[in-house]
XYZ file of C-alpha atoms in Angstrom:
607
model
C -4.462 12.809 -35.737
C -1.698 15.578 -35.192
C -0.626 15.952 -31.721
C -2.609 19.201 -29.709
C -0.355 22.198 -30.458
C -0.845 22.563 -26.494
C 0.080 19.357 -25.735
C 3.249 19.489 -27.529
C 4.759 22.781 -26.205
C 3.998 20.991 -22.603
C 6.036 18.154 -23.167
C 8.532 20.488 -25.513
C 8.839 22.320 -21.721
C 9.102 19.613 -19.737
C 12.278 17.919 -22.181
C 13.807 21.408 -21.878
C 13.470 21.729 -18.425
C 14.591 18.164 -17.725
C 17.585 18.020 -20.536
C 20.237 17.845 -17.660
C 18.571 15.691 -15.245
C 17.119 13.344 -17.934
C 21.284 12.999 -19.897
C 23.010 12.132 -16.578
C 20.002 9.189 -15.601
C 20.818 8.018 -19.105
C 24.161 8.042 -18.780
C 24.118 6.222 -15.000
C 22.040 3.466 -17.558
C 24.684 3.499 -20.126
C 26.996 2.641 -17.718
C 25.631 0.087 -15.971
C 24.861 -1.801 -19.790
C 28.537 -1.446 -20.685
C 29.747 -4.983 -19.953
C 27.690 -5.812 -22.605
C 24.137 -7.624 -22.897
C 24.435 -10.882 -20.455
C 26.108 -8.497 -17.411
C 26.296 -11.872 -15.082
C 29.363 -12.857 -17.031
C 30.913 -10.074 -14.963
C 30.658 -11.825 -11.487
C 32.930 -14.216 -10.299
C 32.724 -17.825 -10.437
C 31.952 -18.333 -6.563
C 29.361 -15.414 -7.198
C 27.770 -16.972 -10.087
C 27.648 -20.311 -8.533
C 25.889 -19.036 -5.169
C 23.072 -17.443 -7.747
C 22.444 -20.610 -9.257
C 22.821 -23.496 -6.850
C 19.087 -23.886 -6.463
C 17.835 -24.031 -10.303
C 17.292 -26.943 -12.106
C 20.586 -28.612 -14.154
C 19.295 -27.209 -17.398
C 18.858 -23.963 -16.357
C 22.532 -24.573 -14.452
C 24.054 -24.914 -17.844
C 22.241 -21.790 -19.911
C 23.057 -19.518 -17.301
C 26.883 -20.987 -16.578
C 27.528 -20.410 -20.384
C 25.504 -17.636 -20.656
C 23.441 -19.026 -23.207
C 20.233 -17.149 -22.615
C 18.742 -14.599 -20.915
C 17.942 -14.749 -16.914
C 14.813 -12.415 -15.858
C 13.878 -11.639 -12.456
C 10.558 -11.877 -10.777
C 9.889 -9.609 -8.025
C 6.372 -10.281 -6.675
C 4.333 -8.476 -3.795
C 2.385 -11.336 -2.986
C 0.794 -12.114 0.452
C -2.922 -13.275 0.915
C -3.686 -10.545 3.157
C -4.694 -8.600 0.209
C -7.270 -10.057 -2.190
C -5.606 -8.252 -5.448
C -2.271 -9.842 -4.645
C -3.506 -12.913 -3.770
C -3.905 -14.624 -7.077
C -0.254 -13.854 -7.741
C 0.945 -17.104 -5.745
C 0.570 -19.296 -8.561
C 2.604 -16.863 -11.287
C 5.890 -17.361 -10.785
C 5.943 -21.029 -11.574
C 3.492 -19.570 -14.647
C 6.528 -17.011 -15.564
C 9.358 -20.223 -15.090
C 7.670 -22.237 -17.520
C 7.269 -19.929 -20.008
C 10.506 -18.395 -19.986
C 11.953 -21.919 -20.481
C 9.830 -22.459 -23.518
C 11.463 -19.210 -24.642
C 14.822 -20.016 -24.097
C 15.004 -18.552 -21.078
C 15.504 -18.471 -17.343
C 13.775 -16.915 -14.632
C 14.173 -16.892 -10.785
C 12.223 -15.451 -8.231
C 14.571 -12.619 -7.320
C 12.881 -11.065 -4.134
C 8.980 -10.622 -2.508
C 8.105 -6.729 -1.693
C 5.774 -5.861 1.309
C 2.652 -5.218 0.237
C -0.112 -3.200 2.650
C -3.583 -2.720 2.100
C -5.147 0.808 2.819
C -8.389 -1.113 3.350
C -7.018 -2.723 6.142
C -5.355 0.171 7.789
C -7.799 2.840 6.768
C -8.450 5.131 9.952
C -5.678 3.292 11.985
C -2.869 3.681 13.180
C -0.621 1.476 10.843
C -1.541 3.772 8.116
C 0.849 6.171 9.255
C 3.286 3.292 7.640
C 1.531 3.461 3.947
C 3.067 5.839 2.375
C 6.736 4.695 3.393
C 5.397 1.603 2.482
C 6.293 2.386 -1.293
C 9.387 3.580 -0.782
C 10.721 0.389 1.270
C 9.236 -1.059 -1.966
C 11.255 0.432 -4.229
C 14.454 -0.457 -2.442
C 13.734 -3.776 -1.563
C 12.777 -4.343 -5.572
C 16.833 -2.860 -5.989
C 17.625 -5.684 -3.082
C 16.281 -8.108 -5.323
C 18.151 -7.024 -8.291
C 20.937 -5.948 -6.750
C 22.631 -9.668 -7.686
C 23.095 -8.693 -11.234
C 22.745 -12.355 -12.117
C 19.545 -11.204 -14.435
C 19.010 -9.168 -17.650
C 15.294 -8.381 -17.629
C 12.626 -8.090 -15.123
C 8.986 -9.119 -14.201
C 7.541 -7.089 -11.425
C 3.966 -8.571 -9.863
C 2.362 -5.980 -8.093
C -1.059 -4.278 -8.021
C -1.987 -1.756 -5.335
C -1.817 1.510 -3.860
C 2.109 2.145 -3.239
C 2.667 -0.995 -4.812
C 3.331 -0.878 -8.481
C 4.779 2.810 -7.848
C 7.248 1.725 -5.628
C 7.960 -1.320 -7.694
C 8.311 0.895 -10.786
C 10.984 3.205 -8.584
C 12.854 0.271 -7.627
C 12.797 -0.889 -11.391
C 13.919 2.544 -12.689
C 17.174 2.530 -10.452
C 18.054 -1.059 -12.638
C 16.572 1.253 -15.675
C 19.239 -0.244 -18.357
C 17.188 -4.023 -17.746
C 13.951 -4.182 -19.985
C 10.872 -4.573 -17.485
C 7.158 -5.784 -18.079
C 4.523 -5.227 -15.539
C 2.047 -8.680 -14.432
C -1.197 -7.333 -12.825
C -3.901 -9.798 -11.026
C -7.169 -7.998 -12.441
C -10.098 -7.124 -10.274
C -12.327 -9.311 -8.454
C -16.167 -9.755 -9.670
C -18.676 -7.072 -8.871
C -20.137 -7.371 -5.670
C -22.557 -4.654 -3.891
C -22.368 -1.926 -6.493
C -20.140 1.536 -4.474
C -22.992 3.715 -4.218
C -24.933 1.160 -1.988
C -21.879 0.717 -0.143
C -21.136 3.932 0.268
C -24.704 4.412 1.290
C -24.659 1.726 3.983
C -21.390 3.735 5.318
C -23.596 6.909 5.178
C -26.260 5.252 7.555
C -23.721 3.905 9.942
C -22.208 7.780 10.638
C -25.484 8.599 11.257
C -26.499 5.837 13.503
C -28.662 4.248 11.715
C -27.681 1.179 11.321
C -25.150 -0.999 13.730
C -21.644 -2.673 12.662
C -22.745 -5.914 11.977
C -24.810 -4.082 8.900
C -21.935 -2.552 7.943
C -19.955 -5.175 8.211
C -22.151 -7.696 5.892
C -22.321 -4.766 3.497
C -18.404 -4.397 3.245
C -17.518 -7.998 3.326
C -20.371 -8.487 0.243
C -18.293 -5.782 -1.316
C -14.731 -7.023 -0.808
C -15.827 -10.370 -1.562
C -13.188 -12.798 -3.693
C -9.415 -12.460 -5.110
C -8.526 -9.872 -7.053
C -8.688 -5.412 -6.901
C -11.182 -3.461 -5.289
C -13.855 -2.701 -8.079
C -13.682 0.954 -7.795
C -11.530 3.100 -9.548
C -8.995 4.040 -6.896
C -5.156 4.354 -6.304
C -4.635 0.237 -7.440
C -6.887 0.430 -10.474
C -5.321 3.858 -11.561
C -2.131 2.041 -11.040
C -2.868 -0.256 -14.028
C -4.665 2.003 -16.256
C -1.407 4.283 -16.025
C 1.013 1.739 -17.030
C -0.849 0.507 -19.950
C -0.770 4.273 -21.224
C 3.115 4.037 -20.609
C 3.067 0.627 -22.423
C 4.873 -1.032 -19.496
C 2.143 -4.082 -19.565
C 0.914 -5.931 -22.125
C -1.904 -3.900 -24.243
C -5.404 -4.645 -22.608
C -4.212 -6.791 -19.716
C -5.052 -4.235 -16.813
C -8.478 -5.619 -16.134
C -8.689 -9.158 -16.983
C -10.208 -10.702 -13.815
C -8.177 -13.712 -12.282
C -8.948 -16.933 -12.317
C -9.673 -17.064 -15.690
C -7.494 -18.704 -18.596
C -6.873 -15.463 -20.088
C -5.439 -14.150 -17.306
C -2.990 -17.169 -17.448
C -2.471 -16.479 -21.046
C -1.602 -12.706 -20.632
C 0.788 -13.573 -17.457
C 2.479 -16.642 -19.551
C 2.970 -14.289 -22.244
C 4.459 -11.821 -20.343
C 7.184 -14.059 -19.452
C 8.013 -14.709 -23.108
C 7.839 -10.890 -24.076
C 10.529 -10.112 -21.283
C 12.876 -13.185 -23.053
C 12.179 -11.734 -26.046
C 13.074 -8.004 -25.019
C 16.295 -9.038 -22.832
C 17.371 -11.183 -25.485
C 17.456 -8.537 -28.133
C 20.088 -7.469 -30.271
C 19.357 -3.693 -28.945
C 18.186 -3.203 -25.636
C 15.685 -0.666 -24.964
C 15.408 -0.618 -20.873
C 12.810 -0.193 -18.844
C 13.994 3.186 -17.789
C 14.467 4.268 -21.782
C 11.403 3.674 -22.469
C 10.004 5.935 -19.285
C 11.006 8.892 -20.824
C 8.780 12.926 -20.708
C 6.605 11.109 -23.543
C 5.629 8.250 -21.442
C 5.497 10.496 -18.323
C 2.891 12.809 -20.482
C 0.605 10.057 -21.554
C 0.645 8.394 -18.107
C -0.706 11.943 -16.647
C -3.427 12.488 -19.061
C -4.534 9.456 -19.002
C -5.082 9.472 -15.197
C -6.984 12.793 -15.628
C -9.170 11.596 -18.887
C -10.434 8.964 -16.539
C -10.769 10.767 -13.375
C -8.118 8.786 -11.316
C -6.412 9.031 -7.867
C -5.187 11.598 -6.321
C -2.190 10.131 -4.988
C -0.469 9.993 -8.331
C -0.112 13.811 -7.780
C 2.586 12.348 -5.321
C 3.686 8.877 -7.129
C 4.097 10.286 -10.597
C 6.448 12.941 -9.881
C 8.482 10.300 -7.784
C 8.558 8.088 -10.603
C 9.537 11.241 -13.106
C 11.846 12.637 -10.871
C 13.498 8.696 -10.703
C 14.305 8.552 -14.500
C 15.341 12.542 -14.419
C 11.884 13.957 -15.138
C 11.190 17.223 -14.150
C 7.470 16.691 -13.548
C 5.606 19.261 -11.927
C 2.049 19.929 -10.294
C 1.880 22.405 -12.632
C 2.050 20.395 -15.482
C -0.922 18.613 -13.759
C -2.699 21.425 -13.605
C -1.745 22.721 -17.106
C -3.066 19.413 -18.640
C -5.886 18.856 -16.803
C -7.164 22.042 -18.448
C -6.697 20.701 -22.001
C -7.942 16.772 -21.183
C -11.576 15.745 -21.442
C -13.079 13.297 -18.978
C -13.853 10.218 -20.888
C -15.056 8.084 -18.101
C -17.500 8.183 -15.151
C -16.315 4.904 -12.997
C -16.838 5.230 -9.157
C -15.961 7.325 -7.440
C -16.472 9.235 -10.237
C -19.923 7.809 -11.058
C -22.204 4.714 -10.737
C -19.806 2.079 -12.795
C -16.996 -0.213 -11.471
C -13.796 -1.046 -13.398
C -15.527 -4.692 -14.231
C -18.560 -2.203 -16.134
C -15.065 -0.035 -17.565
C -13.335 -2.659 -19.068
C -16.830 -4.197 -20.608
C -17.577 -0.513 -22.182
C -14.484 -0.834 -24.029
C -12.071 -0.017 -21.105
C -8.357 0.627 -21.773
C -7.902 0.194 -25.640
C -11.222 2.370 -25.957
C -9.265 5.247 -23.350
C -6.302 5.298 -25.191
C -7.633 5.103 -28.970
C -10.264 8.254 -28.155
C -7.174 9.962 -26.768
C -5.124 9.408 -29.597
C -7.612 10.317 -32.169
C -7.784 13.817 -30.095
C -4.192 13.995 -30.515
C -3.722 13.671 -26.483
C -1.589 11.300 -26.249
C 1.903 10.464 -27.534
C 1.919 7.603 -30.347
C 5.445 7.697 -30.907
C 7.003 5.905 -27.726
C 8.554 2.521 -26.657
C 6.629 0.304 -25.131
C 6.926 -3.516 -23.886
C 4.404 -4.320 -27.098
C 6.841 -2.392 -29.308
C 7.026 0.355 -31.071
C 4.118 3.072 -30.882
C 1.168 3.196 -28.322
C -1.508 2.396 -30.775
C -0.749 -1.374 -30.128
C -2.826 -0.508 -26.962
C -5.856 0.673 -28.807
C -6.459 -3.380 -28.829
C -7.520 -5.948 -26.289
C -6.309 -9.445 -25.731
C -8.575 -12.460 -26.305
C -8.223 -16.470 -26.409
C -8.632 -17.922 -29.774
C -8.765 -21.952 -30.018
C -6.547 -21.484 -26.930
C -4.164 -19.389 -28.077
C -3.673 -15.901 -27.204
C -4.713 -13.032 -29.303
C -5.324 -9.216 -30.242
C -8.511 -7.145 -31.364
C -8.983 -3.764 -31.951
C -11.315 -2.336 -28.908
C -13.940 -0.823 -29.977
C -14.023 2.400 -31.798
C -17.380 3.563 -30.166
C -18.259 3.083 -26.044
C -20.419 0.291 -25.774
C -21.484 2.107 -22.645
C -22.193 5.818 -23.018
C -23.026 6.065 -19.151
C -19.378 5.068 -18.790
C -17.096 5.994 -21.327
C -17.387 8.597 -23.917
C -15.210 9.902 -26.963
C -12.579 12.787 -26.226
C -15.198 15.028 -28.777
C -18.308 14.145 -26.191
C -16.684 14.011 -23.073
C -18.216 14.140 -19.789
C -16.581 16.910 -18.771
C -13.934 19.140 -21.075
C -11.780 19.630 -18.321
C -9.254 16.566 -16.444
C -10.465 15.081 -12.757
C -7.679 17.163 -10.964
C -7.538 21.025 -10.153
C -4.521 22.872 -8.489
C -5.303 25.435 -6.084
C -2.873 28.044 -4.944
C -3.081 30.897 -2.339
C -1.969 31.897 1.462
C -2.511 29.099 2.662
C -0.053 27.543 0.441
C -0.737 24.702 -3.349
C -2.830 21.676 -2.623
C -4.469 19.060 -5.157
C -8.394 19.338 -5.579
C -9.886 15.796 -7.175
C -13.085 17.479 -8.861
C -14.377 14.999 -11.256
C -16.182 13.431 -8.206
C -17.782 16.863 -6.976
C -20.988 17.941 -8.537
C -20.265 21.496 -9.935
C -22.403 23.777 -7.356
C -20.261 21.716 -4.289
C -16.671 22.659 -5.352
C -16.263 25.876 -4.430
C -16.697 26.829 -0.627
C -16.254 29.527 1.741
C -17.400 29.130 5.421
C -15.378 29.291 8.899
C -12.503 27.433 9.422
C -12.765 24.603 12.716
C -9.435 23.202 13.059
C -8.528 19.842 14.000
C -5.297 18.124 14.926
C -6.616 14.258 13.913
C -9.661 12.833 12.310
C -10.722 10.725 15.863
C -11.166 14.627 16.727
C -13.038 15.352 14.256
C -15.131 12.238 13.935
C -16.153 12.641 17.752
C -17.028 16.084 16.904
C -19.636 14.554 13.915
C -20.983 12.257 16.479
C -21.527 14.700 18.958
C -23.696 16.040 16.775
C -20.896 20.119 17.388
C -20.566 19.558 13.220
C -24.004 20.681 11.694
C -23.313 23.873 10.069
C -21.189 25.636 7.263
C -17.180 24.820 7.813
C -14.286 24.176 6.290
C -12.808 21.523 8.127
C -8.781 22.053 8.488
C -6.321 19.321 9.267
C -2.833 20.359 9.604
C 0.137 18.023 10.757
C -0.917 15.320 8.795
C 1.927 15.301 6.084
C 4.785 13.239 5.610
C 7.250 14.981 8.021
C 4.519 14.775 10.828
C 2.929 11.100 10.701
C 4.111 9.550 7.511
C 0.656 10.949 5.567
C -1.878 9.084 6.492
C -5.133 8.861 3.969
C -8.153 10.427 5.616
C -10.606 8.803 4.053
C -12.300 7.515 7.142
C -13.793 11.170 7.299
C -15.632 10.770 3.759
C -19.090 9.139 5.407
C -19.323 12.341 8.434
C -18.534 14.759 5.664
C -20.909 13.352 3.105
C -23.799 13.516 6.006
C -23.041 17.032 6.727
C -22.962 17.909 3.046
C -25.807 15.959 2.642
C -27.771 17.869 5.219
C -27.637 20.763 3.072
C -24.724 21.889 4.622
C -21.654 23.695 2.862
C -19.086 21.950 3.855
C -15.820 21.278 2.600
C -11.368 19.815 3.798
C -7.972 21.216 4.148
C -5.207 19.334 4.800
C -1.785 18.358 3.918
C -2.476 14.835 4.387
C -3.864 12.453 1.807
C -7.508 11.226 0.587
C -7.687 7.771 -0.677
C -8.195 7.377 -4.376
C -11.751 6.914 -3.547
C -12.408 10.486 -2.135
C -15.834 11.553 -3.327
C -18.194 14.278 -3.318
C -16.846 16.522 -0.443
C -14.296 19.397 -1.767
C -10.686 18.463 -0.389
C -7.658 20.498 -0.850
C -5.058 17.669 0.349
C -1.477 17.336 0.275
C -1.237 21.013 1.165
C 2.497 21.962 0.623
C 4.368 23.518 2.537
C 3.124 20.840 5.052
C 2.485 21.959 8.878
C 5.445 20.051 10.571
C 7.583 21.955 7.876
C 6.197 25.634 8.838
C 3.715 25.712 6.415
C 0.914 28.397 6.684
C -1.822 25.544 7.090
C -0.507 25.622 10.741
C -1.467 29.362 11.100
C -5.127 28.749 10.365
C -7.715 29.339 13.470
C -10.684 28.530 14.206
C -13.106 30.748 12.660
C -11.172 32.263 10.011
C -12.907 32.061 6.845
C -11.120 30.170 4.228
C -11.946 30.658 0.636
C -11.726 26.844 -1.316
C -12.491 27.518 -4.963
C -11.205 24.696 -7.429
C -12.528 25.685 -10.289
C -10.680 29.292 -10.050
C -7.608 27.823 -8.618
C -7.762 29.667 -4.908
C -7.458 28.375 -1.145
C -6.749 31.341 0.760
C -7.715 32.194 4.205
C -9.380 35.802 3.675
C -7.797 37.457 6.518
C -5.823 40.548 6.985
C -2.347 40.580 4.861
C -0.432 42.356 7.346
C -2.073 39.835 10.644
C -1.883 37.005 8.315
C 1.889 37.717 7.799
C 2.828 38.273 11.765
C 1.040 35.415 13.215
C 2.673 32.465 14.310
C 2.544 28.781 13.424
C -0.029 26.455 15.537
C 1.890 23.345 17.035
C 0.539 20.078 17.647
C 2.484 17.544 19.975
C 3.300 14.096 17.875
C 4.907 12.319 19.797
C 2.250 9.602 19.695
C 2.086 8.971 16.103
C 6.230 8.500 16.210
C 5.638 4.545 18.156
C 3.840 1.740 18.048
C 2.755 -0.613 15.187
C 6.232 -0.388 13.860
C 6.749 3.700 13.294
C 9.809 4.069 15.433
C 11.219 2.709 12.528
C 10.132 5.272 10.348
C 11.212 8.257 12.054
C 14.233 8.433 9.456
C 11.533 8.562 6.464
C 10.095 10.956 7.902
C 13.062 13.724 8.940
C 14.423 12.765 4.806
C 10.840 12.879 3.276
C 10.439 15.791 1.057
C 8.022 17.661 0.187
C 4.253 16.191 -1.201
C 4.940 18.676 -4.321
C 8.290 16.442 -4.981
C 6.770 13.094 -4.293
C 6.722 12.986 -0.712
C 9.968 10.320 -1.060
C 12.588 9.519 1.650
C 15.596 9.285 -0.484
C 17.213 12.113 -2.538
C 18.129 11.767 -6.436
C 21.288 11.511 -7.809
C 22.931 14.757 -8.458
């Protein structure tokens, strides 16, 4: 299928507007490969001999005569979080099979990895976002030795694999494959849970309830089963071909998951060992960037890419915009319905046909960029096919060419929607992200009296004080990455769903963040420019009336021009959110931290 005339003037645009940016991050990679293919020849001997006191005598003697290639493993395990759990046993996995490839691998550096879950509503959220970029430098820590020529990065979650894939792009001459865990099984399907949440705001039902509910939810290693930030995560990098085709949502514990980790092992050997190089940072190129984007909006995916993505761009000299967002959201039909974006979980996604089925229906609608690199070779349409054991031994099938689940995947021709998950929305109040492929139709747009609130404890004990049952549009300023480090607010879904729920019109503004799970409420988040920057979101008052219309592309407050130009700013004293559980140390992050339209990240780019 040709590519969409529309789609190709985009990404015509975006190489135009990024020719400058894009040539000198090439060049800074062009650079760093001129020694020449095996770059830890360059050390010295006492440096070399410090890398590789601790590996076996075999491995001693392919590295010291750099016989082979040496790849890196860079793993955010703990076993706080049940997705990165089941990466403790891969890096012996990833040893052994880059020694039967004539390779070696060492375990170059663990990341920090936090869970949202865990800090959702408290304070050590205010540390999540920074979270990815202390990932991304302590990934160039790990590399930072030189002693390898290709990487392996084990990560999963919510600032996770973006800050992993940061990290990876500043070492963007060394070819790079991407390991994910898989999700765990399916345990109490989301809209029960979300239910049982429901009840609890209302009183309904105590926390032990909730409690059973949630722990019967999060039940056993492996992702969260809806399709948030970490399960966007992985559909993204398959549609950049940074993993191996089909591998995103292969549940762990199982021999294919072994298979598809060993294997990845032996693909980085084989792609550091190569005659010509193609980096990791070559093959994230506009192209990649492109399909990466649609295919977070064909499938209705988090929010927070609206922040991660234009990082990650803006890393390997992309000039990635919200606009582009925007611009291809209108042109990409939603292909899949998985929660919160309907009933299904990823384990009922990847049984319709999942990935392969995403990215073949998007191809044959000419959506998607066929001709790029990718860690599977040349061309995306190797990830039109999903991995499978044969008589032990690993191999690929084509997916399926129709959905084996019409309730949760559908062709690009018979979408679920014609339009992407994501809307921008633009007015006096400043350019926020709406996610809309959650919000039934007649709920997006909303127009009702502003009540302003400085934290979501405020507005929580509002809900339970029962001050909340009418029309409003709640506002949340100060919440951005210069105030408290942008915290997700997703602790205010179950009050909001209630309200809405209760017939009434209600809908949030704030330049904070929703987690990828944000439902059926209308939420104009990441609202730039943020309060604690001067942003107009700190002029709004209580009882203004504020305008939230997705689908036309408006948040404005509808007050006077000339009264809405000469009054002042709100404050709001945050001195409390700058101490305790560890953000004292953040306070740099957030005076550097730019703005949520330019990836919210704490360190500049290279001019």
């Amino acid at each position: 299928m040709p590519l969409d005339p529309r789609l190709a003037d985009l990404t015509a645009r975006l190489i135009a507007r990024s020719r400058t940016t894009r040539a000198a991050y090439l060049q800074r990679l062009a650079e760093a490969r001129a020694a020449g293919r095996l770059a830890r020849g360059e050390l010295s001997c006492t440096n070399q001999a410090h890398a590789y006191a601790g590996m076996p005598d075999d491995a001693k003697f392919k590295l010291k005569v750099l016989e082979a290639p040496n790849l890196a493993i860079v793993s955010a395990y703990n076993d706080v979080l049940s997705a990165h759990q089941p990466l403790r046993d891969y890096p012996d996995w990833l040893k052994e099979a880059a020694r039967e490839a004539g390779a070696t691998a060492q375990f170059a550096g663990g990341v920090p990895a936090m869970c949202d879950g865990v800090t959702q509503g408290q304070s050590g959220m205010e540390l999540s976002l920074f979270s990815r970029d202390v990932i991304a430098m302590s990934t160039a820590v790990a590399l930072s030795h030189r002693v390898f020529d290709g990487a392996l990065y084990l990560g999963v979650c919510d600032k996770i694999v973006p800050g992993l894939l940061l990290g990876a792009l500043s070492f963007g001459h060394l070819p790079g494959v991407f390991v994910a865990a898989g999700p765990m099984p399916t345990g109490v399907a989301n809209a029960d849970k979300a239910l049982v949440r429901e009840r609890y705001a209302r009183g309904e039902i105590g926390p032990d309830a909730l409690l059973d509910s949630e722990m019967r939810s999060y039940h056993a290693p492996g992702t969260c089963t809806f399709y948030g930030t970490a399960n966007s995560n992985q559909m993204l990098l398959e549609a950049m071909g940074l993993m191996l085709p089909g591998a995103a949502f292969v549940p762990p514990g199982t021999a294919l998951r072994e298979a598809l980790t060993r294997e990845s092992a032996r693909v980085a050997a084989h792609l550091a060992g190569s005659a010509k190089v193609v980096g990791l940072g070559e093959m994230v190129d506009e192209k990649a960037i492109i399909n990466a984007v649609v295919a977070l909006l064909a499938t209705g995916g988090s929010t927070n890419h609206t922040l991660h993505w234009v990082a990650i761009a803006r890393a390997a000299g992309v000039q990635l915009t919200w606009d582009d967002f925007a611009e291809l959201s209108a042109i990409t039909p939603l292909v899949a319905r998985v929660y919160p974006n309907g009933d299904a979980d990823v384990n009922a996604f990847h049984a319709a046909g999942g990935t392969g089925y995403v990215i073949r229906t998007l191809l044959d609608a000419g959506l998607l960029h066929p001709d790029v690199a990718t860690v599977a070779g040349d061309g995306l349409a190797a990830y039109t096919r999903r991995p499978e054991l044969l008589d032990d031994a690993l191999v690929w099938r084509d997916s399926p060419t129709a959905s084996l689940d019409d309730d949760v995947l559908r062709p690009a021709a018979a979408p679920f929607d014609p339009e992407g998950g994501l809307r921008l929305v633009a007015g006096n109040v400043g350019r926020a992200i709406v996610k809309t492929s959650a919000v039934a139709p007649d709920k997006r747009a909303v127009t009702a009296p502003a009540l302003v609130f400085h934290s979501q404890e405020a507005l929580l004990a509002a809900f339970r004080a029962g001050a909340l049952a009418r029309d409003f549009v709640a506002v949340l300023p100060f919440q951005g990455p210069r105030a408290n480090g942008m915290p997700e607010l997703h602790a205010l879904t179950p009050a909001l769903s209630v309200l809405q729920k209760a017939g009434h019109k209600v809908a949030l503004v704030t330049d904070g963040r929703m987690s990828g799970a944000s439902g059926k409420v209308p939420a104009a988040i990441h609202v730039c420019p943020e309060a604690a920057a001067g942003g107009a979101i700190a002029k709004i008052r209580d009882g203004d009336l504020v305008r939230l219309d997705p689908d036309q592309g408006v948040l404005e407050v509808q007050v006077d021009a000339a009264e809405w130009a000469a009054r002042e700013a709100g404050s709001a004293n945050l001195a409390h959110h700058h101490y305790g559980v560890g953000r004292e140390l953040f306070a740099g992050f957030r005076q550097l931290a730019s703005p949520a339209e330019d990836g919210a990240a704490s360190f500049g780019q290279p001019d």
